[in-house]
mmCIF file of C-alpha atoms in Angstrom:
data_model
loop_
_atom_site.group_PDB
_atom_site.id
_atom_site.type_symbol
_atom_site.label_atom_id
_atom_site.label_comp_id
_atom_site.label_asym_id
_atom_site.label_seq_id
_atom_site.Cartn_x
_atom_site.Cartn_y
_atom_site.Cartn_z
ATOM 1 C CA MET A 1 62.371 92.151 175.806
ATOM 2 C CA SER A 2 60.846 94.728 173.213
ATOM 3 C CA PRO A 3 63.819 97.271 171.784
ATOM 4 C CA SER A 4 63.777 100.583 172.595
ATOM 5 C CA GLN A 5 63.590 101.955 169.147
ATOM 6 C CA PRO A 6 63.098 105.653 168.067
ATOM 7 C CA SER A 7 60.347 106.639 165.036
ATOM 8 C CA SER A 8 61.984 105.951 161.751
ATOM 9 C CA SER A 9 59.182 107.713 159.867
ATOM 10 C CA GLN A 10 61.256 111.129 159.080
ATOM 11 C CA SER A 11 62.354 111.353 155.337
ATOM 12 C CA SER A 12 65.811 110.804 154.179
ATOM 13 C CA PRO A 13 67.757 114.004 153.498
ATOM 14 C CA ILE A 14 68.020 112.685 149.728
ATOM 15 C CA ALA A 15 65.756 113.429 147.265
ATOM 16 C CA GLY A 16 62.180 111.746 147.339
ATOM 17 C CA PRO A 17 60.857 108.707 145.228
ATOM 18 C CA PRO A 18 62.072 108.575 141.843
ATOM 19 C CA ALA A 19 59.731 109.237 138.934
ATOM 20 C CA ASP A 20 58.206 105.772 138.762
ATOM 21 C CA GLY A 21 57.081 105.989 142.307
ATOM 22 C CA ALA A 22 57.697 102.806 143.480
ATOM 23 C CA GLY A 23 57.479 102.673 147.516
ATOM 24 C CA ALA A 24 57.055 104.926 150.232
ATOM 25 C CA ALA A 25 60.030 107.222 151.103
ATOM 26 C CA PRO A 26 62.622 105.361 153.042
ATOM 27 C CA ALA A 27 63.943 105.885 156.554
ATOM 28 C CA ALA A 28 67.251 107.543 157.268
ATOM 29 C CA LEU A 29 69.609 106.281 159.799
ATOM 30 C CA THR A 30 70.585 109.859 160.212
ATOM 31 C CA SER A 31 67.363 110.486 162.004
ATOM 32 C CA ARG A 32 68.146 107.628 164.695
ATOM 33 C CA ALA A 33 69.722 108.552 168.171
ATOM 34 C CA PRO A 34 68.334 105.448 170.098
ATOM 35 C CA HIS A 35 68.412 105.063 173.901
ATOM 36 C CA VAL A 36 69.690 101.598 174.874
ATOM 37 C CA PRO A 37 69.028 100.885 178.376
ATOM 38 C CA ALA A 38 71.435 98.844 180.406
ATOM 39 C CA ASP A 39 69.193 95.992 180.815
ATOM 40 C CA ARG A 40 69.007 95.372 177.117
ATOM 41 C CA LEU A 41 72.844 95.268 176.864
ATOM 42 C CA VAL A 42 72.997 92.430 179.248
ATOM 43 C CA ALA A 43 69.905 90.650 177.537
ATOM 44 C CA GLU A 44 71.594 91.042 173.941
ATOM 45 C CA MET A 45 74.605 89.448 175.021
ATOM 46 C CA VAL A 46 74.089 86.504 172.974
ATOM 47 C CA PRO A 47 75.278 85.504 169.526
ATOM 48 C CA PRO A 48 74.342 87.986 166.724
ATOM 49 C CA PRO A 49 71.489 86.910 164.240
ATOM 50 C CA ARG A 50 74.096 85.924 161.543
ATOM 51 C CA PHE A 51 75.583 83.616 164.084
ATOM 52 C CA GLN A 52 72.217 82.014 165.749
ATOM 53 C CA SER A 53 72.419 78.731 163.763
ATOM 54 C CA ALA A 54 76.186 78.396 164.186
ATOM 55 C CA ARG A 55 77.080 74.983 165.294
ATOM 56 C CA PHE A 56 80.547 72.692 165.375
ATOM 57 C CA GLU A 57 78.602 70.597 162.522
ATOM 58 C CA THR A 58 77.954 73.186 159.956
ATOM 59 C CA TYR A 59 81.526 74.935 160.407
ATOM 60 C CA ILE A 60 83.281 73.856 156.953
ATOM 61 C CA PRO A 61 87.121 73.440 157.423
ATOM 62 C CA ASP A 62 89.211 74.066 154.585
ATOM 63 C CA PRO A 63 90.748 70.829 153.659
ATOM 64 C CA ASP A 64 94.142 72.416 152.917
ATOM 65 C CA GLN A 65 94.046 74.154 156.778
ATOM 66 C CA PRO A 66 94.369 71.446 159.094
ATOM 67 C CA SER A 67 94.302 74.118 161.950
ATOM 68 C CA GLN A 68 90.576 74.816 161.150
ATOM 69 C CA ALA A 69 89.536 70.752 161.883
ATOM 70 C CA ALA A 70 91.880 70.688 164.791
ATOM 71 C CA ALA A 71 90.241 73.793 166.295
ATOM 72 C CA VAL A 72 86.760 72.513 166.100
ATOM 73 C CA GLU A 73 88.117 69.329 168.067
ATOM 74 C CA VAL A 74 89.623 71.497 170.832
ATOM 75 C CA LEU A 75 86.408 73.676 171.139
ATOM 76 C CA SER A 76 84.055 70.699 171.466
ATOM 77 C CA GLY A 77 86.197 69.142 174.338
ATOM 78 C CA PHE A 78 86.461 72.562 175.711
ATOM 79 C CA ALA A 79 82.581 73.148 175.964
ATOM 80 C CA ALA A 80 81.913 69.459 177.118
ATOM 81 C CA GLY A 81 84.269 70.421 179.894
ATOM 82 C CA ILE A 82 82.547 73.775 181.508
ATOM 83 C CA GLY A 83 79.452 72.114 182.913
ATOM 84 C CA GLY A 84 76.031 73.420 182.946
ATOM 85 C CA GLY A 85 74.414 73.734 186.322
ATOM 86 C CA THR A 86 71.920 76.135 186.307
ATOM 87 C CA GLU A 87 70.263 76.815 189.687
ATOM 88 C CA THR A 88 71.229 77.671 193.340
ATOM 89 C CA GLY A 89 69.256 76.518 196.371
ATOM 90 C CA GLY A 90 65.755 77.343 196.242
ATOM 91 C CA GLY A 91 65.354 76.869 192.356
ATOM 92 C CA LYS A 92 66.328 80.413 191.666
ATOM 93 C CA ARG A 93 68.875 81.354 188.732
ATOM 94 C CA ARG A 94 72.076 83.036 189.698
ATOM 95 C CA TRP A 95 71.683 86.281 188.162
ATOM 96 C CA PHE A 96 73.915 88.027 190.130
ATOM 97 C CA GLY A 97 76.746 87.167 192.724
ATOM 98 C CA ARG A 98 79.214 84.144 192.846
ATOM 99 C CA SER A 99 77.600 80.609 193.119
ATOM 100 C CA ALA A 100 77.380 79.381 196.525
ATOM 101 C CA LYS A 101 80.429 77.205 196.213
ATOM 102 C CA LYS A 102 83.030 78.839 194.470
ATOM 103 C CA ALA A 103 85.018 77.222 191.844
ATOM 104 C CA ALA A 104 88.643 76.533 192.954
ATOM 105 C CA ALA A 105 91.247 78.855 191.216
ATOM 106 C CA PRO A 106 92.137 76.907 187.891
ATOM 107 C CA SER A 107 95.781 75.574 187.905
ATOM 108 C CA GLY A 108 96.068 75.917 184.097
ATOM 109 C CA PRO A 109 94.541 78.403 181.529
ATOM 110 C CA ARG A 110 90.528 79.124 182.070
ATOM 111 C CA GLY A 111 90.114 79.701 178.457
ATOM 112 C CA VAL A 112 90.879 79.653 175.098
ATOM 113 C CA TYR A 113 91.631 82.283 172.554
ATOM 114 C CA LEU A 114 91.075 81.812 169.081
ATOM 115 C CA ASP A 115 94.058 83.534 166.716
ATOM 116 C CA GLY A 116 93.601 83.994 163.186
ATOM 117 C CA GLY A 117 93.017 86.267 160.217
ATOM 118 C CA TYR A 118 89.875 87.975 159.185
ATOM 119 C CA GLY A 119 87.310 85.469 157.777
ATOM 120 C CA VAL A 120 88.602 82.105 158.776
ATOM 121 C CA GLY A 121 85.309 81.411 160.653
ATOM 122 C CA LYS A 122 86.509 82.459 164.446
ATOM 123 C CA THR A 123 83.181 84.131 164.929
ATOM 124 C CA HIS A 124 81.281 81.237 163.752
ATOM 125 C CA LEU A 125 83.401 78.706 165.757
ATOM 126 C CA LEU A 126 82.941 81.152 168.993
ATOM 127 C CA ALA A 127 78.939 81.154 168.557
ATOM 128 C CA SER A 128 79.399 77.046 168.162
ATOM 129 C CA LEU A 129 81.052 76.966 171.455
ATOM 130 C CA TRP A 130 78.469 79.225 173.099
ATOM 131 C CA HIS A 131 75.673 76.991 171.843
ATOM 132 C CA ALA A 132 77.425 73.622 172.770
ATOM 133 C CA THR A 133 78.380 74.724 176.235
ATOM 134 C CA PRO A 134 75.739 72.837 178.397
ATOM 135 C CA ALA A 135 74.121 75.697 180.260
ATOM 136 C CA GLU A 136 71.007 77.659 179.590
ATOM 137 C CA PRO A 137 71.192 80.526 177.827
ATOM 138 C CA ALA A 138 70.921 83.005 181.095
ATOM 139 C CA LEU A 139 74.287 81.787 182.223
ATOM 140 C CA LYS A 140 76.331 82.152 179.093
ATOM 141 C CA ALA A 141 77.258 85.329 177.630
ATOM 142 C CA PHE A 142 78.668 86.355 174.218
ATOM 143 C CA GLY A 143 79.506 89.984 173.146
ATOM 144 C CA THR A 144 82.246 91.868 170.950
ATOM 145 C CA PHE A 145 85.111 93.510 173.212
ATOM 146 C CA VAL A 146 83.404 96.812 172.294
ATOM 147 C CA GLU A 147 80.153 95.728 173.680
ATOM 148 C CA LEU A 148 81.802 94.398 176.699
ATOM 149 C CA THR A 149 83.315 97.735 177.505
ATOM 150 C CA ASN A 150 79.712 99.342 176.960
ATOM 151 C CA LEU A 151 78.132 97.088 179.500
ATOM 152 C CA VAL A 152 81.060 97.763 182.003
ATOM 153 C CA GLY A 153 79.932 101.533 181.257
ATOM 154 C CA ALA A 154 76.493 101.208 181.591
ATOM 155 C CA LEU A 155 76.479 98.809 184.690
ATOM 156 C CA GLY A 156 79.555 99.954 186.577
ATOM 157 C CA PHE A 157 82.909 97.895 186.883
ATOM 158 C CA GLN A 158 81.314 96.134 190.538
ATOM 159 C CA GLN A 159 77.861 95.360 188.992
ATOM 160 C CA THR A 160 79.466 93.878 185.895
ATOM 161 C CA VAL A 161 81.608 91.666 188.045
ATOM 162 C CA GLN A 162 78.809 90.451 190.123
ATOM 163 C CA THR A 163 76.490 90.040 187.066
ATOM 164 C CA LEU A 164 79.099 87.991 184.830
ATOM 165 C CA SER A 165 80.529 86.207 187.906
ATOM 166 C CA GLY A 166 77.080 83.977 187.669
ATOM 167 C CA HIS A 167 78.016 82.637 184.474
ATOM 168 C CA ARG A 168 79.393 79.397 183.041
ATOM 169 C CA LEU A 169 81.138 81.204 179.938
ATOM 170 C CA LEU A 170 82.152 84.655 178.791
ATOM 171 C CA CYS A 171 82.683 84.785 174.948
ATOM 172 C CA ILE A 172 84.437 87.635 173.528
ATOM 173 C CA ASP A 173 84.380 88.636 169.955
ATOM 174 C CA GLU A 174 87.036 90.762 168.136
ATOM 175 C CA PHE A 175 89.135 91.195 171.351
ATOM 176 C CA GLU A 176 91.002 94.323 170.333
ATOM 177 C CA LEU A 177 92.689 96.910 172.682
ATOM 178 C CA ASP A 178 92.728 100.478 171.620
ATOM 179 C CA ASP A 179 93.601 102.412 174.648
ATOM 180 C CA PRO A 180 95.393 101.902 178.117
ATOM 181 C CA GLY A 181 92.204 102.579 179.828
ATOM 182 C CA ASP A 182 90.368 99.537 178.030
ATOM 183 C CA THR A 183 93.371 97.436 178.689
ATOM 184 C CA VAL A 184 93.011 97.923 182.305
ATOM 185 C CA LEU A 185 89.455 97.658 182.922
ATOM 186 C CA VAL A 186 89.174 94.195 181.045
ATOM 187 C CA SER A 187 92.366 92.975 182.537
ATOM 188 C CA SER A 188 91.124 93.522 185.854
ATOM 189 C CA LEU A 189 87.432 92.420 184.732
ATOM 190 C CA LEU A 190 88.810 89.162 183.487
ATOM 191 C CA SER A 191 90.882 88.292 186.424
ATOM 192 C CA ARG A 192 87.870 88.949 188.682
ATOM 193 C CA LEU A 193 85.855 86.582 186.510
ATOM 194 C CA VAL A 194 88.426 83.754 186.397
ATOM 195 C CA GLU A 195 88.895 83.931 189.962
ATOM 196 C CA ALA A 196 84.908 83.413 189.984
ATOM 197 C CA GLY A 197 85.386 80.234 187.997
ATOM 198 C CA VAL A 198 83.780 81.765 184.804
ATOM 199 C CA ALA A 199 85.307 80.052 181.211
ATOM 200 C CA LEU A 200 86.880 82.516 178.687
ATOM 201 C CA ALA A 201 86.773 82.350 175.194
ATOM 202 C CA ALA A 202 87.951 84.953 173.014
ATOM 203 C CA THR A 203 88.623 85.727 169.188
ATOM 204 C CA SER A 204 91.200 88.155 167.640
ATOM 205 C CA ASN A 205 93.609 88.770 164.695
ATOM 206 C CA THR A 206 96.496 88.789 167.032
ATOM 207 C CA LEU A 207 97.997 86.417 169.644
ATOM 208 C CA PRO A 208 97.228 87.685 173.102
ATOM 209 C CA GLY A 209 101.135 88.559 173.777
ATOM 210 C CA LYS A 210 101.150 90.844 170.463
ATOM 211 C CA LEU A 211 97.891 92.827 170.774
ATOM 212 C CA GLY A 212 99.733 96.229 171.388
ATOM 213 C CA GLU A 213 102.212 96.167 168.872
ATOM 214 C CA GLY A 214 101.898 98.758 166.157
ATOM 215 C CA ARG A 215 99.565 101.034 168.533
ATOM 216 C CA PHE A 216 100.002 103.808 170.919
ATOM 217 C CA ALA A 217 101.637 103.308 174.360
ATOM 218 C CA ALA A 218 102.999 100.099 173.280
ATOM 219 C CA ALA A 219 104.758 99.727 176.649
ATOM 220 C CA ASP A 220 101.522 99.919 178.613
ATOM 221 C CA PHE A 221 99.603 97.482 176.315
ATOM 222 C CA LEU A 222 102.081 94.888 176.699
ATOM 223 C CA ARG A 223 102.566 95.052 179.996
ATOM 224 C CA GLU A 224 98.897 94.686 180.797
ATOM 225 C CA ILE A 225 98.398 92.261 177.883
ATOM 226 C CA GLN A 226 101.134 89.760 179.315
ATOM 227 C CA GLY A 227 98.998 89.361 182.136
ATOM 228 C CA LEU A 228 95.940 88.627 180.192
ATOM 229 C CA SER A 229 97.511 86.116 177.764
ATOM 230 C CA ALA A 230 98.254 83.700 181.037
ATOM 231 C CA HIS A 231 94.302 83.366 181.127
ATOM 232 C CA PHE A 232 93.989 81.743 177.579
ATOM 233 C CA ARG A 233 95.290 78.909 175.431
ATOM 234 C CA PRO A 234 96.134 80.300 172.060
ATOM 235 C CA LEU A 235 94.549 78.200 169.396
ATOM 236 C CA ARG A 236 96.027 79.201 165.759
ATOM 237 C CA ILE A 237 93.623 78.830 162.821
ATOM 238 C CA ASP A 238 94.916 79.333 159.525
ATOM 239 C CA GLY A 239 93.118 80.072 156.425
ATOM 240 C CA GLU A 240 92.133 82.574 153.663
ATOM 241 C CA ASP A 241 88.911 84.910 154.228
ATOM 242 C CA TYR A 242 86.222 82.426 153.413
ATOM 243 C CA ARG A 243 83.681 85.599 152.417
ATOM 244 C CA HIS A 244 85.801 85.638 149.149
ATOM 245 C CA ARG A 245 86.729 82.076 148.967
ATOM 246 C CA GLY A 246 85.244 80.593 145.418
ATOM 247 C CA LEU A 247 83.091 83.385 145.365
ATOM 248 C CA PRO A 248 82.399 86.342 142.785
ATOM 249 C CA GLU A 249 83.937 89.732 143.189
ATOM 250 C CA ALA A 250 81.609 92.360 145.035
ATOM 251 C CA PRO A 251 79.831 94.416 142.519
ATOM 252 C CA PRO A 252 81.379 97.826 141.793
ATOM 253 C CA PRO A 253 79.536 100.648 143.326
ATOM 254 C CA PHE A 254 76.359 101.718 141.541
ATOM 255 C CA ASP A 255 75.030 105.343 140.642
ATOM 256 C CA ASP A 256 73.244 107.283 142.926
ATOM 257 C CA ALA A 257 70.106 107.123 141.145
ATOM 258 C CA SER A 258 70.075 103.269 141.210
ATOM 259 C CA VAL A 259 70.677 103.298 144.953
ATOM 260 C CA SER A 260 67.861 105.602 145.475
ATOM 261 C CA ARG A 261 65.444 103.640 143.493
ATOM 262 C CA ALA A 262 66.687 100.403 145.207
ATOM 263 C CA ALA A 263 66.024 101.927 148.797
ATOM 264 C CA HIS A 264 62.293 103.418 147.634
ATOM 265 C CA ARG A 265 61.274 100.275 146.490
ATOM 266 C CA THR A 266 63.174 97.907 149.364
ATOM 267 C CA PRO A 267 60.377 97.822 152.337
ATOM 268 C CA GLY A 268 62.690 98.795 155.457
ATOM 269 C CA ALA A 269 65.384 100.188 153.594
ATOM 270 C CA SER A 270 67.463 103.250 154.549
ATOM 271 C CA LEU A 271 68.525 105.735 152.372
ATOM 272 C CA ASP A 272 71.588 108.179 153.632
ATOM 273 C CA ASP A 273 74.525 110.438 152.066
ATOM 274 C CA PHE A 274 77.405 108.637 153.377
ATOM 275 C CA PRO A 275 79.451 111.946 154.429
ATOM 276 C CA SER A 276 76.146 112.745 156.495
ATOM 277 C CA LEU A 277 75.965 109.310 157.815
ATOM 278 C CA LEU A 278 79.717 109.681 159.400
ATOM 279 C CA ASP A 279 78.959 112.833 160.832
ATOM 280 C CA HIS A 280 75.790 111.275 162.683
ATOM 281 C CA LEU A 281 78.047 108.532 164.104
ATOM 282 C CA SER A 282 80.123 110.975 165.791
ATOM 283 C CA LYS A 283 76.924 111.778 167.894
ATOM 284 C CA VAL A 284 75.714 108.350 168.604
ATOM 285 C CA HIS A 285 77.525 106.191 171.121
ATOM 286 C CA PRO A 286 78.708 103.379 169.409
ATOM 287 C CA SER A 287 77.000 100.888 171.922
ATOM 288 C CA ARG A 288 73.654 102.290 169.984
ATOM 289 C CA TYR A 289 74.726 101.469 166.562
ATOM 290 C CA GLY A 290 72.944 98.038 166.834
ATOM 291 C CA ALA A 291 69.707 99.547 168.094
ATOM 292 C CA MET A 292 70.106 102.369 165.401
ATOM 293 C CA CYS A 293 69.820 99.660 162.457
ATOM 294 C CA ASP A 294 66.729 97.790 164.328
ATOM 295 C CA GLY A 295 64.079 97.126 161.754
ATOM 296 C CA ILE A 296 66.411 98.250 158.807
ATOM 297 C CA THR A 297 66.353 95.604 155.979
ATOM 298 C CA ALA A 298 68.948 97.313 153.616
ATOM 299 C CA VAL A 299 71.397 100.280 153.929
ATOM 300 C CA CYS A 300 71.587 102.308 151.032
ATOM 301 C CA LEU A 301 74.680 105.110 150.786
ATOM 302 C CA THR A 302 74.998 107.468 148.302
ATOM 303 C CA ASP A 303 78.097 109.526 147.776
ATOM 304 C CA VAL A 304 80.625 107.107 149.622
ATOM 305 C CA GLN A 305 83.516 108.658 150.123
ATOM 306 C CA ALA A 306 87.487 107.620 151.819
ATOM 307 C CA VAL A 307 86.904 108.402 155.343
ATOM 308 C CA PRO A 308 88.811 111.735 156.621
ATOM 309 C CA ASP A 309 90.306 110.529 159.922
ATOM 310 C CA GLN A 310 91.143 107.713 162.250
ATOM 311 C CA SER A 311 88.433 108.530 164.603
ATOM 312 C CA THR A 312 85.820 108.460 161.688
ATOM 313 C CA ALA A 313 87.031 104.990 160.649
ATOM 314 C CA LEU A 314 86.936 103.708 163.807
ATOM 315 C CA ARG A 315 83.290 104.373 164.356
ATOM 316 C CA LEU A 316 82.379 103.140 160.619
ATOM 317 C CA VAL A 317 84.224 99.619 161.830
ATOM 318 C CA VAL A 318 81.508 99.222 164.378
ATOM 319 C CA LEU A 319 78.728 99.955 162.393
ATOM 320 C CA ALA A 320 80.059 97.595 159.503
ATOM 321 C CA ASP A 321 80.184 94.794 162.303
ATOM 322 C CA ARG A 322 76.810 95.538 163.502
ATOM 323 C CA LEU A 323 75.458 95.430 160.026
ATOM 324 C CA TYR A 324 77.414 92.228 159.536
ATOM 325 C CA ASP A 325 76.224 90.676 162.562
ATOM 326 C CA ARG A 326 72.402 91.415 161.665
ATOM 327 C CA GLU A 327 72.799 90.357 157.757
ATOM 328 C CA VAL A 328 71.861 93.866 156.599
ATOM 329 C CA PRO A 329 72.854 94.273 152.993
ATOM 330 C CA VAL A 330 74.530 97.379 151.868
ATOM 331 C CA VAL A 331 74.058 99.044 148.548
ATOM 332 C CA ALA A 332 76.601 102.115 147.933
ATOM 333 C CA ALA A 333 77.146 104.588 145.328
ATOM 334 C CA GLY A 334 80.709 106.364 145.051
ATOM 335 C CA LYS A 335 84.047 104.698 145.966
ATOM 336 C CA PRO A 336 84.316 100.989 146.479
ATOM 337 C CA PHE A 337 84.721 99.833 149.815
ATOM 338 C CA ASP A 338 88.219 98.658 149.471
ATOM 339 C CA ALA A 339 88.933 102.363 149.173
ATOM 340 C CA LEU A 340 87.650 103.659 152.096
ATOM 341 C CA PHE A 341 90.713 103.646 154.374
ATOM 342 C CA SER A 342 93.738 105.316 153.411
ATOM 343 C CA GLU A 343 97.137 103.586 152.996
ATOM 344 C CA ASP A 344 98.488 104.939 156.130
ATOM 345 C CA MET A 345 95.469 103.632 157.915
ATOM 346 C CA LEU A 346 96.261 99.957 156.141
ATOM 347 C CA LYS A 347 99.561 99.895 157.376
ATOM 348 C CA GLY A 348 98.849 101.265 161.086
ATOM 349 C CA GLY A 349 98.058 99.682 164.483
ATOM 350 C CA TYR A 350 94.334 99.345 163.797
ATOM 351 C CA ARG A 351 94.688 97.776 160.226
ATOM 352 C CA LYS A 352 93.254 94.565 161.236
ATOM 353 C CA LYS A 353 89.852 96.136 162.075
ATOM 354 C CA TYR A 354 90.137 98.205 158.716
ATOM 355 C CA PHE A 355 90.623 94.890 156.678
ATOM 356 C CA ARG A 356 87.714 93.426 158.700
ATOM 357 C CA ALA A 357 85.653 96.360 157.865
ATOM 358 C CA ILE A 358 86.258 96.023 154.059
ATOM 359 C CA SER A 359 85.825 92.237 154.125
ATOM 360 C CA ARG A 360 82.469 92.414 155.768
ATOM 361 C CA LEU A 361 81.090 95.380 153.839
ATOM 362 C CA THR A 362 82.305 93.603 150.485
ATOM 363 C CA ALA A 363 80.332 90.364 151.524
ATOM 364 C CA LEU A 364 77.335 92.877 152.510
ATOM 365 C CA ALA A 365 77.377 94.595 148.995
ATOM 366 C CA ARG A 366 77.307 91.080 147.384
ATOM 367 C CA ASP A 367 74.233 90.322 149.430
ATOM 368 C CA ALA A 368 72.856 93.582 148.277
ATOM 369 C CA LYS A 369 73.236 93.267 144.602
ATOM 370 C CA PRO A 370 69.697 91.684 143.745
ATOM 371 C CA LEU A 371 68.133 94.575 145.196
ATOM 372 C CA VAL A 372 69.550 96.937 142.555
ATOM 373 C CA GLU A 373 69.292 94.472 139.823
ATOM 374 C CA GLY A 374 65.882 92.967 140.589
#
């Protein structure tokens, strides 16, 4: 399906091309507020570009962490046991509704839950599971927790249940519960899908029974999460962040002039003032951040500063995830990425999200270094 994409011909609010005149004026993310139709949200529930080639065979377990190799073995067996029917009577695919022969309620956990710190390869393993499951793509769904809640918002609860009940497998990446409403919503959705015989797989940085700790309304979280945890077999994956394992440190931030030059000489790059971009994110629903990056080959940011509040920080986390999924390098001037979030934020209930964002933005900054030095 062709994505709905707004015009990106508007100039960046930052000063025009440098004196050497290389390249046309870059795009500006702040000029983009795309509309994303519901059918695109469904069609895009596949592993993102970064993980399209992910397979169990390409996952490289850390030899010092036996839990990583063990996870590959368990997940390979889980994929083989899901099965792969693709049609109902008359040769038509089951896009909506339950199968004609409803699966019996499972006697044990119907899913696997990959628990581990950021950067141990959980998303790679989740995408590998999606690829290894013997069912055609139309009967498998892959998305982040945020994308799943956005789908419910676009389709409505009942239509989402009908749509996903026809699937063999639902993979949920970055399973995080940020408010009681989402907790109840996802708990109800997954319960209905388990009844329909859908296999579940999820990743997170926390065990299912611990997701609500350190967050607001912890009693409400834990009450709902305890019911969810029964659907999953927790699978611990230990290890250090592979994005920094044996690699050089991310380059320090550049100056504004260097970032502007890189933007003007990189076809398809965007150029934005960081505070203006943060303000723009507050006006675009997070479900549209991926579409906002359509066609962008590099994100160039000037005047990077510490984020001012938690709401802004959480929106930035979503943008960082979408950029990382799409392998979009980030060239930045100002504060280094490890100074984006305050000490209080890094000690609070959302700290795992913030550390993940720092890790991913650091990796993207490393990818962007040749754009400035080339």
